[in-house]
XYZ file of C-alpha atoms in Angstrom:
764
model
C -0.345 -0.004 0.425
C 0.843 3.362 -0.841
C 1.932 6.021 1.506
C -0.661 8.692 2.519
C -0.505 12.352 0.319
C 0.065 13.975 2.898
C 3.122 11.946 4.066
C 5.530 14.487 4.378
C 8.335 11.932 3.812
C 7.153 11.561 -0.090
C 9.299 12.537 -2.400
C 12.260 13.410 -0.377
C 14.803 11.290 0.713
C 15.344 11.705 4.966
C 13.272 14.558 5.217
C 14.478 16.517 1.927
C 12.883 17.671 -0.803
C 14.593 16.733 -3.856
C 16.397 19.797 -5.819
C 14.739 19.068 -8.712
C 10.646 18.944 -7.920
C 9.128 22.195 -8.423
C 5.322 22.613 -7.537
C 5.976 25.866 -10.698
C 5.571 23.235 -12.672
C 2.151 21.542 -11.692
C -0.741 22.192 -14.140
C -3.517 24.143 -13.518
C -6.051 21.726 -13.120
C -5.033 19.804 -10.603
C -3.032 17.126 -12.058
C -0.212 16.431 -14.436
C 0.299 14.343 -18.449
C 2.395 11.852 -17.491
C 5.368 11.825 -19.342
C 5.562 15.001 -20.763
C 7.836 16.256 -18.054
C 5.986 19.919 -17.649
C 4.018 18.844 -15.085
C 4.598 17.556 -11.330
C 2.399 15.942 -8.689
C 0.148 18.347 -6.010
C 2.164 16.891 -3.236
C 4.351 19.839 -3.599
C 2.366 22.544 -2.571
C 0.755 19.902 -0.478
C 4.491 19.896 1.264
C 5.079 23.294 1.340
C 2.364 24.341 3.791
C 4.701 24.639 7.474
C 3.220 23.927 10.858
C 1.928 27.417 11.685
C -0.072 27.484 8.691
C 1.587 29.104 5.983
C 3.213 27.668 2.985
C 6.501 27.960 2.105
C 5.634 30.259 -0.727
C 3.817 32.084 1.059
C 6.885 32.375 3.850
C 9.437 32.932 1.198
C 7.066 36.094 -0.296
C 7.480 37.510 3.360
C 10.684 37.198 3.130
C 11.190 38.733 -0.193
C 9.369 41.810 0.636
C 11.808 42.050 3.545
C 14.509 41.896 1.338
C 13.658 44.189 -1.092
C 11.338 42.090 -3.097
C 8.023 42.400 -4.925
C 5.155 41.233 -2.035
C 2.586 41.227 -4.611
C 3.630 38.752 -6.337
C 2.034 35.808 -5.090
C -0.984 37.590 -5.305
C -0.792 38.313 -9.204
C 0.249 34.404 -9.509
C -3.497 33.591 -8.349
C -4.979 36.038 -10.430
C -3.376 34.738 -13.414
C -4.206 31.296 -12.623
C -0.854 29.603 -10.848
C 0.407 26.470 -10.799
C -0.086 26.181 -7.324
C -3.797 26.685 -7.285
C -4.647 23.906 -8.798
C -2.525 21.328 -6.408
C -4.352 23.126 -3.417
C -7.668 22.610 -4.768
C -6.935 18.663 -6.047
C -5.699 18.005 -2.354
C -4.836 14.638 -1.779
C -6.409 12.633 -4.726
C -4.496 15.098 -6.993
C -1.540 14.447 -5.106
C -2.813 10.899 -4.935
C -2.583 11.282 -8.819
C 0.506 13.102 -9.861
C 2.007 10.494 -7.742
C 1.281 7.658 -9.928
C 1.848 9.422 -12.869
C 5.576 11.611 -11.741
C 6.944 8.922 -10.143
C 10.693 10.114 -8.936
C 13.883 8.704 -9.500
C 15.303 7.212 -6.731
C 18.827 9.968 -8.193
C 16.029 12.711 -7.598
C 15.636 13.468 -11.059
C 11.658 13.597 -13.270
C 11.315 10.166 -15.442
C 9.595 12.937 -17.957
C 13.538 14.767 -17.823
C 15.198 11.274 -18.181
C 13.278 11.010 -21.968
C 14.461 13.967 -23.277
C 11.535 16.966 -22.016
C 12.875 20.310 -21.468
C 14.226 20.225 -18.109
C 12.565 23.413 -16.191
C 14.110 25.997 -14.218
C 15.429 24.379 -10.559
C 13.477 26.529 -7.690
C 15.546 27.724 -5.212
C 15.235 26.370 -1.768
C 17.039 26.318 1.684
C 20.607 25.681 1.788
C 21.007 22.534 3.449
C 23.484 21.943 6.157
C 27.017 21.899 4.929
C 27.918 19.448 7.174
C 28.236 15.866 5.125
C 27.489 13.933 7.095
C 23.983 15.126 8.124
C 24.054 16.281 4.791
C 24.017 11.928 3.315
C 21.715 11.472 6.808
C 19.079 13.134 5.630
C 19.116 11.417 2.696
C 20.917 13.490 -0.034
C 21.597 11.570 -3.132
C 24.961 10.000 -3.546
C 25.355 11.290 -7.337
C 25.549 14.610 -5.139
C 28.894 14.186 -4.091
C 30.442 14.793 -0.687
C 29.434 18.850 -0.871
C 25.206 18.291 -1.633
C 23.215 20.600 -2.800
C 25.465 23.321 -1.614
C 28.563 22.595 -3.871
C 26.554 21.519 -6.625
C 27.689 18.230 -8.181
C 26.333 15.806 -10.617
C 23.447 13.468 -10.931
C 23.071 10.199 -11.979
C 22.486 10.942 -15.776
C 25.567 12.751 -15.555
C 24.036 15.959 -15.425
C 25.786 18.811 -13.215
C 23.795 19.991 -9.719
C 23.800 24.119 -9.596
C 24.633 25.323 -6.631
C 22.210 27.382 -4.392
C 23.899 30.737 -6.001
C 23.758 29.394 -9.619
C 20.142 28.748 -9.031
C 18.938 31.743 -7.394
C 21.138 33.722 -10.558
C 19.429 31.651 -12.513
C 15.855 31.978 -11.352
C 16.598 35.510 -11.005
C 17.755 35.894 -14.495
C 14.957 33.407 -16.105
C 17.063 30.847 -17.229
C 20.529 29.450 -16.095
C 23.547 30.257 -16.871
C 23.331 33.590 -16.973
C 25.393 35.434 -13.782
C 23.204 37.986 -11.978
C 25.240 41.478 -10.525
C 25.843 40.927 -6.962
C 23.607 43.744 -4.219
C 25.882 45.903 -2.919
C 27.032 45.092 0.477
C 25.579 46.916 2.950
C 27.514 47.768 6.300
C 27.550 45.948 9.626
C 25.250 47.657 12.157
C 27.576 47.817 15.645
C 27.134 45.307 18.113
C 23.888 45.738 20.309
C 25.203 43.883 23.271
C 28.560 46.181 22.918
C 26.275 49.242 22.534
C 24.620 48.623 25.772
C 27.612 47.714 27.526
C 28.667 51.234 26.382
C 26.031 52.949 27.882
C 25.582 51.004 30.926
C 29.475 52.210 31.936
C 28.368 55.565 31.163
C 25.490 55.788 32.698
C 27.166 54.081 36.054
C 30.092 56.301 35.725
C 27.310 59.399 35.896
C 25.565 58.111 38.707
C 28.960 57.674 40.125
C 29.645 61.236 39.853
C 26.302 62.706 41.020
C 26.280 60.251 43.935
C 30.004 61.547 44.615
C 28.817 64.978 44.539
C 25.933 64.165 46.528
C 27.620 63.506 49.776
C 30.538 66.380 49.223
C 27.173 68.413 49.513
C 25.515 66.613 51.765
C 27.923 65.828 54.374
C 31.658 67.055 53.663
C 30.473 71.201 52.588
C 27.485 70.750 54.194
C 28.129 72.974 57.032
C 30.445 75.641 54.739
C 27.610 76.378 52.345
C 25.129 76.263 54.726
C 27.400 79.125 56.615
C 27.592 80.709 53.266
C 23.987 80.825 52.874
C 23.232 82.562 56.369
C 26.273 85.292 55.477
C 24.025 85.876 52.887
C 21.213 86.445 54.739
C 22.872 88.470 57.488
C 22.334 91.664 57.680
C 25.007 93.808 59.797
C 23.862 96.815 61.653
C 26.907 99.142 63.061
C 26.192 100.126 66.541
C 28.179 103.939 66.887
C 30.182 104.073 70.576
C 30.473 107.446 71.846
C 32.972 109.493 72.458
C 34.221 110.346 75.425
C 33.274 113.358 77.182
C 36.392 116.394 78.340
C 35.919 117.570 82.161
C 37.687 120.213 84.007
C 39.694 119.715 87.065
C 35.741 120.337 88.718
C 33.667 116.906 86.263
C 32.503 120.403 84.121
C 32.003 119.814 81.068
C 34.290 121.360 78.476
C 33.188 118.968 75.345
C 31.387 115.909 75.170
C 29.159 113.649 71.998
C 25.385 113.915 71.935
C 23.206 112.548 69.531
C 22.632 114.642 66.141
C 21.563 113.814 62.842
C 22.944 114.022 59.378
C 21.339 114.647 56.027
C 22.650 113.081 52.722
C 21.402 113.630 49.110
C 21.887 110.819 45.930
C 20.912 113.137 43.216
C 20.122 110.896 40.854
C 16.740 110.691 42.561
C 16.472 114.013 43.194
C 12.727 115.244 41.239
C 13.287 118.458 41.925
C 16.636 120.285 43.259
C 15.309 123.491 42.389
C 12.588 122.863 45.139
C 14.019 120.776 47.677
C 16.452 123.100 48.029
C 14.070 125.526 48.606
C 12.607 123.469 51.760
C 16.271 122.455 52.619
C 17.194 125.777 53.500
C 15.792 127.335 56.381
C 15.945 124.081 58.394
C 19.512 123.459 57.662
C 20.652 126.770 57.851
C 22.049 127.291 54.364
C 21.665 129.379 51.607
C 20.140 128.155 48.537
C 22.846 128.472 46.235
C 25.321 125.769 48.781
C 22.297 123.332 48.220
C 20.755 123.476 45.358
C 24.632 121.989 43.321
C 24.635 119.022 45.869
C 20.687 118.483 45.340
C 21.235 118.574 41.179
C 22.422 115.626 38.824
C 26.355 115.960 38.468
C 29.268 113.840 37.554
C 32.519 112.931 38.558
C 35.720 114.146 36.539
C 35.862 110.899 34.932
C 31.937 110.914 34.037
C 31.040 108.896 37.032
C 27.249 109.950 38.868
C 27.863 111.846 41.500
C 24.767 109.492 43.736
C 26.513 110.644 47.745
C 26.551 114.597 48.811
C 26.575 115.131 52.767
C 23.856 117.942 52.867
C 24.517 118.715 56.697
C 26.385 116.765 60.091
C 25.933 116.740 63.305
C 21.670 118.805 63.031
C 19.825 118.274 66.266
C 17.393 115.856 66.974
C 14.385 118.129 66.003
C 15.685 119.246 62.585
C 16.594 115.511 61.269
C 12.420 114.901 61.914
C 11.620 117.890 60.383
C 13.741 116.917 56.868
C 11.985 113.525 57.118
C 8.223 114.702 57.504
C 9.659 116.757 53.882
C 9.428 112.775 51.666
C 12.041 114.782 49.881
C 12.815 112.372 47.007
C 16.832 111.356 47.244
C 17.044 112.951 51.037
C 17.446 110.535 53.504
C 18.413 111.515 57.434
C 20.675 109.243 59.385
C 22.304 108.887 62.873
C 24.887 111.020 63.454
C 27.033 112.270 67.000
C 28.106 115.664 67.146
C 31.302 117.450 69.231
C 29.008 119.532 71.711
C 31.309 122.823 73.381
C 29.621 124.373 76.031
C 32.066 126.833 76.582
C 32.870 127.567 72.222
C 36.715 129.048 72.768
C 37.253 128.517 76.698
C 40.181 126.408 76.169
C 39.568 125.951 72.326
C 43.179 126.251 71.762
C 44.186 124.098 74.659
C 40.785 121.493 73.713
C 40.721 121.336 70.134
C 38.346 119.594 68.114
C 37.417 116.839 65.647
C 36.402 115.930 62.205
C 33.498 114.860 60.862
C 34.125 110.585 61.434
C 34.995 111.970 65.684
C 38.898 111.741 65.129
C 40.875 114.242 66.893
C 42.490 116.634 64.681
C 44.220 119.198 67.608
C 44.916 119.997 70.763
C 43.943 117.248 73.345
C 41.614 115.722 71.642
C 43.826 114.146 68.905
C 46.782 114.320 72.093
C 44.180 111.980 73.441
C 42.275 110.086 70.793
C 42.692 107.012 71.600
C 41.240 107.403 74.993
C 38.219 109.265 73.817
C 37.086 107.247 70.970
C 35.464 104.749 71.338
C 35.541 100.855 69.779
C 32.173 100.351 67.760
C 29.832 97.563 67.714
C 27.545 95.649 65.519
C 24.452 93.855 65.621
C 23.918 90.793 63.273
C 20.796 89.415 62.531
C 18.968 86.937 59.740
C 16.874 88.649 57.577
C 14.180 87.455 54.331
C 14.336 87.596 51.482
C 12.145 90.103 49.367
C 11.823 94.147 49.073
C 10.690 94.397 52.625
C 13.795 92.256 54.144
C 12.785 92.445 57.604
C 14.082 90.567 60.363
C 13.587 86.697 60.480
C 12.159 86.470 64.237
C 13.532 83.356 66.116
C 16.956 83.976 63.835
C 20.537 84.173 63.677
C 21.121 87.509 65.821
C 24.126 88.715 67.295
C 25.178 91.552 68.843
C 28.347 93.007 70.230
C 28.474 96.204 72.193
C 29.523 99.302 71.655
C 32.271 100.061 73.726
C 32.113 103.693 74.425
C 34.914 105.778 75.137
C 36.990 106.698 78.101
C 36.055 111.066 80.104
C 39.621 113.358 80.018
C 39.350 115.004 83.552
C 41.662 118.107 82.799
C 43.479 120.223 85.638
C 41.791 123.164 84.057
C 39.699 125.901 86.250
C 37.116 126.814 83.879
C 36.397 130.329 85.772
C 40.078 130.693 85.873
C 40.592 129.760 81.998
C 37.584 132.239 81.393
C 39.689 135.407 83.310
C 43.352 134.595 82.034
C 41.283 133.925 78.758
C 39.421 137.313 79.224
C 42.419 139.236 80.848
C 45.063 138.047 77.810
C 42.317 139.041 75.159
C 41.618 142.714 76.405
C 45.518 143.158 76.952
C 46.893 141.706 73.486
C 43.754 143.801 72.023
C 45.346 146.596 73.921
C 48.581 146.692 72.830
C 48.321 145.740 68.991
C 49.847 141.976 69.672
C 50.092 139.644 66.783
C 49.886 136.735 69.237
C 49.621 136.393 72.468
C 49.796 133.735 75.399
C 49.373 132.748 79.056
C 49.602 130.125 81.241
C 49.170 129.504 84.662
C 51.033 126.503 86.861
C 50.804 124.771 90.539
C 53.994 125.099 91.207
C 53.854 122.374 93.471
C 51.843 119.029 91.593
C 52.862 120.496 87.921
C 48.754 121.225 87.253
C 48.328 123.504 84.021
C 45.237 125.175 86.476
C 44.722 127.630 82.976
C 46.162 127.986 79.465
C 45.149 130.418 76.901
C 46.077 131.416 73.317
C 45.302 134.999 71.618
C 44.085 135.030 69.007
C 41.304 132.115 69.944
C 38.434 130.456 68.242
C 35.078 129.176 68.733
C 35.485 125.363 69.062
C 32.334 124.678 68.532
C 32.572 126.129 64.858
C 36.550 125.318 63.815
C 35.814 125.517 60.010
C 35.642 129.184 60.621
C 38.810 129.451 61.928
C 41.976 130.316 60.596
C 45.115 128.058 61.132
C 46.880 130.916 63.216
C 43.424 131.239 65.327
C 44.134 127.734 65.881
C 47.520 127.264 67.155
C 48.497 126.982 71.221
C 50.585 129.774 71.308
C 52.159 127.799 74.942
C 53.482 125.273 72.377
C 53.600 125.663 69.102
C 55.718 129.001 68.516
C 59.530 129.380 70.101
C 60.660 132.225 71.007
C 63.817 133.929 72.132
C 62.862 134.613 75.242
C 65.129 137.599 76.503
C 65.678 138.517 79.874
C 63.779 135.995 81.475
C 66.431 133.859 80.332
C 68.556 135.560 83.176
C 67.215 133.620 86.139
C 68.269 130.243 84.541
C 72.116 131.838 84.128
C 71.871 133.638 87.554
C 70.683 130.409 88.965
C 72.910 128.377 87.757
C 76.214 130.454 88.667
C 74.980 130.370 92.458
C 74.479 126.584 92.439
C 77.989 126.051 91.270
C 79.466 128.465 93.342
C 81.088 130.846 91.147
C 78.616 133.954 92.797
C 77.484 134.085 95.855
C 73.784 135.713 96.806
C 75.937 138.986 98.630
C 78.357 138.744 95.236
C 78.893 142.001 92.678
C 79.694 142.169 89.393
C 82.183 145.277 87.560
C 80.256 146.142 84.642
C 80.113 149.699 82.381
C 77.197 150.321 79.661
C 77.763 148.027 77.663
C 79.865 145.045 76.458
C 81.663 143.451 73.346
C 81.624 139.488 72.436
C 82.874 139.153 68.902
C 81.856 141.332 66.666
C 78.361 142.079 68.125
C 77.782 145.129 71.866
C 75.288 144.121 74.197
C 74.373 147.328 75.950
C 72.011 147.886 79.233
C 68.492 149.633 79.044
C 69.255 151.325 81.865
C 73.372 151.556 81.662
C 75.609 152.662 84.459
C 78.909 154.213 84.768
C 81.718 151.554 83.594
C 83.283 150.249 86.625
C 79.835 150.238 88.796
C 79.616 147.462 90.982
C 76.265 145.994 90.628
C 74.546 143.332 92.622
C 72.733 139.997 92.053
C 69.531 141.643 93.051
C 69.950 144.606 90.653
C 70.948 142.657 88.104
C 67.714 141.631 87.683
C 65.973 144.754 88.585
C 67.337 146.342 86.022
C 67.775 143.642 83.783
C 70.981 144.030 82.929
C 72.379 142.728 79.697
C 76.675 143.223 80.778
C 76.047 142.131 84.456
C 74.192 139.185 83.686
C 77.005 138.308 80.633
C 79.660 139.072 83.589
C 78.220 136.583 85.465
C 77.978 134.102 82.426
C 81.451 134.142 81.656
C 82.198 133.061 85.095
C 80.366 130.273 84.985
C 81.321 128.772 81.284
C 79.404 127.957 78.093
C 78.923 124.684 79.444
C 77.946 124.815 82.393
C 75.108 127.119 81.183
C 74.290 124.446 78.364
C 73.832 122.261 81.172
C 71.229 124.016 83.110
C 68.979 124.966 80.978
C 68.962 121.437 79.864
C 68.496 120.971 83.615
C 65.914 123.739 83.709
C 63.725 121.779 80.582
C 64.960 123.647 77.552
C 65.453 122.245 74.175
C 62.750 119.417 74.837
C 59.671 119.004 74.544
C 57.189 119.022 78.592
C 54.650 115.854 77.701
C 52.528 118.104 79.179
C 49.493 116.077 76.469
C 49.259 118.433 73.720
C 50.231 117.168 70.328
C 53.036 118.862 68.370
C 54.415 120.991 71.228
C 57.981 122.107 69.926
C 61.197 121.339 71.740
C 62.632 124.481 71.130
C 66.603 124.728 70.705
C 69.720 125.427 72.574
C 73.091 125.511 71.165
C 75.901 123.119 73.009
C 78.696 125.054 73.355
C 80.926 123.575 70.224
C 77.966 125.383 67.741
C 78.866 128.836 69.345
C 80.418 131.732 68.015
C 81.973 134.141 69.005
C 78.559 137.150 70.127
C 76.865 133.393 71.574
C 78.925 134.646 74.381
C 76.889 137.239 74.951
C 73.683 136.351 73.871
C 73.146 133.190 74.465
C 73.401 133.887 78.843
C 70.630 136.975 78.297
C 68.112 134.654 76.075
C 68.842 135.459 72.451
C 70.847 133.094 69.900
C 67.921 130.221 71.640
C 64.408 128.952 71.084
C 62.134 127.835 73.587
C 58.352 128.108 73.754
C 56.466 129.942 76.921
C 55.436 126.262 78.658
C 59.217 125.770 78.670
C 60.001 128.546 80.826
C 56.939 128.938 82.723
C 58.184 125.410 83.938
C 61.674 126.109 84.513
C 60.547 129.529 87.359
C 57.802 126.965 88.662
C 61.074 125.236 89.475
C 62.462 127.798 91.371
C 59.296 128.213 93.158
C 59.066 124.521 94.353
C 62.654 125.033 95.643
C 64.984 123.640 93.348
C 62.649 121.170 92.198
C 61.259 120.707 88.088
C 57.979 118.791 88.068
C 56.340 117.994 84.524
C 53.581 120.270 83.806
C 50.425 118.025 82.632
C 47.107 118.529 81.826
C 45.298 115.840 82.458
C 44.562 114.911 85.621
C 42.799 111.384 85.233
C 40.442 109.119 82.650
C 37.329 108.474 83.766
C 35.848 104.804 82.071
C 32.041 104.524 80.661
C 31.077 102.778 84.068
C 33.318 105.234 86.054
C 36.199 103.955 87.070
C 38.180 106.881 87.882
C 42.131 105.935 87.128
C 45.316 108.794 88.214
C 47.265 110.042 84.859
C 50.915 108.889 85.225
C 52.345 111.226 87.939
C 54.471 113.693 86.406
C 58.758 113.723 85.896
C 60.444 115.148 88.251
C 64.277 115.790 89.123
C 65.326 118.496 90.655
C 67.756 121.562 89.232
C 68.928 123.703 92.307
C 69.359 123.104 96.086
C 66.437 124.581 98.279
C 68.741 126.708 99.480
C 69.702 128.232 96.197
C 65.896 128.528 94.635
C 64.898 130.814 97.490
C 67.881 132.474 97.145
C 67.030 132.959 93.721
C 63.777 133.555 94.637
C 64.351 136.460 96.954
C 66.798 138.104 94.560
C 64.168 138.364 92.024
C 61.372 140.347 94.004
C 63.514 143.026 93.202
C 62.354 143.053 89.883
C 58.573 144.248 91.566
C 59.877 146.136 94.529
C 63.286 147.910 93.881
C 62.666 152.172 92.932
C 63.269 152.003 88.631
C 63.190 148.525 88.176
C 61.335 147.047 85.056
C 58.587 144.676 86.970
C 56.462 147.401 88.974
C 53.397 146.681 86.642
C 52.949 142.995 87.984
C 52.928 144.010 91.874
C 49.681 141.901 92.879
C 48.728 144.108 96.060
C 48.713 141.990 99.778
C 51.098 139.878 98.253
C 55.147 139.392 97.650
C 55.753 138.648 94.409
C 58.676 137.286 92.198
C 59.708 137.435 88.419
C 61.704 138.523 85.459
C 60.560 140.724 82.765
C 61.486 139.991 79.038
C 62.199 141.240 75.904
C 63.516 138.959 72.692
C 62.928 138.074 69.621
C 60.295 135.871 67.240
C 62.026 133.773 64.244
C 60.014 133.975 61.153
C 59.342 131.489 58.702
C 61.852 132.392 56.337
C 64.881 132.370 59.524
C 65.039 136.122 60.378
C 63.840 138.176 63.078
C 60.513 139.785 62.908
C 60.417 143.984 63.511
C 58.236 143.129 66.713
C 59.767 142.220 69.599
C 58.275 138.941 72.385
C 57.761 140.975 75.749
C 57.316 138.564 78.218
C 56.955 138.576 81.941
C 56.975 135.572 84.292
C 55.866 135.569 88.097
C 55.159 133.776 91.074
C 53.254 134.004 94.360
C 52.853 134.457 97.255
C 57.109 134.575 97.307
C 57.387 133.977 100.195
C 55.967 130.666 99.661
C 55.317 130.729 95.957
C 52.088 128.335 95.106
C 51.715 129.597 91.540
C 53.660 130.668 88.246
C 52.029 132.535 85.600
C 53.686 133.089 82.724
C 52.515 136.391 79.501
C 54.239 136.641 76.523
C 52.969 139.076 74.106
C 54.176 139.702 70.085
C 54.273 143.518 70.134
C 56.021 146.818 70.182
C 57.173 147.107 73.680
C 59.229 145.417 76.669
C 57.904 142.962 79.245
C 57.260 145.305 82.099
C 54.954 147.507 80.519
C 52.919 144.901 77.588
C 52.964 141.783 79.713
C 53.687 142.840 83.609
C 49.779 144.348 83.892
C 48.559 141.327 82.475
C 50.861 138.965 85.181
C 49.023 141.325 88.051
C 45.481 140.526 86.825
C 45.648 136.875 86.355
C 47.456 136.277 89.572
C 45.713 138.685 91.494
C 42.208 136.581 90.277
C 44.196 132.879 91.218
C 45.126 133.788 94.966
C 41.926 134.744 95.398
C 39.981 131.997 94.132
C 42.046 129.827 96.002
C 42.308 130.868 98.876
C 45.342 132.066 99.522
C 46.030 134.102 102.421
C 47.998 137.494 101.699
C 51.610 137.431 102.058
C 51.867 138.128 106.379
C 55.786 139.605 105.533
C 57.037 143.189 103.726
C 59.351 142.013 101.153
C 63.307 142.605 101.116
C 65.029 145.637 100.859
C 67.465 145.122 98.190
C 70.949 147.297 97.526
C 71.214 147.830 93.670
C 74.948 148.829 93.516
C 77.601 149.447 95.867
């Protein structure tokens, strides 16, 4: 019994379809004429249905479509009555009849082909495995050789079996033997797995970088970034530190700081400068012509717009409130501090002033700036964002309190200072002096009880003062002291034993030293024997030069140093001049005549006053000083450092010298009668010196002076008065001294002298 038509093994060897079988040759009616060689059994098509329900031709057509073939070729065959249709209609019976009519030779060729019928073109099909053993196992014909269908071979009849590629070429060109142009090779796509691995590595690296950055931000640098963010939200407000006050010896305010306001403008925001200037002028007490240029838009020299201009500083709080009430665009009011000087010109040359930044410029304000100036504080707090930028409740808040400056208590007595200033000013105006000075010293302590300069100024308005008014004549100006130097010369001679209190000096009306002749204002005949009190009383230049010759240049120079000449006293004012004294090596021939009488050297009025205070203090020099105490903000009082002291003369010599100088006020015809103080014994000396101008030449005016002490029997105070005017010390300065000393003694309740001054013999 023949096998079933549906047996897939029919017409195959080992399950592989014979390459010579082509269903395309089937009869259109479902059968084939036996022996014609043009028709084949329908079983070929029956076997080409795949297990999925599609025929291999349909699968080939689908693959052809994907490979760029004609997707509609199978459909066209059906429309045109293709050879496949009869096989499908014939079913199993047709397949059986075709099998009977066209048996397949074991060599795989159609019998009809053996009879000489033309062989149809072989149909391209799947390429069998290349393994020869597998090929034989799958039923390939023995005549095909070891290569099988892949390599081609020959059938039992001797015909060459084309390879699969050649079959494909023949099918493509319509017949065997015609080569077909190979399609252009396509570029191989990258390996998907390599691309996936590369993408994975890149993504992993990206995640590692991001993760590392997150670790850095969250763990390593978190505190630093948090601190930076906090700083950006922190607003700092300065807390001003009030400047310390300056008191007199009785704690009366001489200078202190008060709260004030500053008014400024941003010219770029001022809408109507003219109207703003008119409204501000009466409040700020400034003319419109001064305010308008500051309010109007203007630029710097480089073309940059000016955005800040001070309109007024240190104005009263009430004035600042009124300016704020105007609500002028571009005009602002801020906190300020102002130095208030209740006495205006009282001790102005002594106190000095500050700039707008409250930094001392002159006087005590400058000399004790570090003590007076406080340390500003600050308040830092956290603010929110936006235009309001308000403080965040409960946020960061740190306040560093300001440390107000310490106050300074001076040795000055305000009432005495006022009286001395008044008397000096009146006397200097009377004698038409260019400048004048007066200083009152406590001989025992070195305290400066009053220190006045002429001309003065208003310390509340320092901008209106000239340079001449701002200087302190007691420490800034140096002069040739003149005859007041004779007390130093004779005191040194007494201390060295060159002369005694009862010694006499033979003199004449004049004496020549070098190329200069020195004469007396009270000339005496040649050979006159003058006493030491007589030298003081008549201010004898010849007698003082003669004593200086006996003392010697070196000793005179040494005693000038001991009396504090040639060096600043360190009173407390900045810019104090040290003066100038000449060592003997610098002396010329005339120096031996000029230096003993106070010419050819330069001193300050304060230096000469300190020298006379040493004589009044029993021969002990005490450093003059202005500061008594410093007072911290909490009220702690710290006394000023003790003044320097050193002995210049013995007590006996100092007493003898002081007694001799009483002759200046008491001896008939003496030079200092106008310095007498009713009820008190006075000792002192007149002087007429010179003032050296900046060009190095002497001015035409004299420097008239008087320095004295009272009570002479037990001195308490020394007062020195200098005036740059025409005249001698007895006429210009002595009257002012008398007034000042009388007030000082009365104010301090010093009892009048209980003894009369001694009687003096001038010549013998």
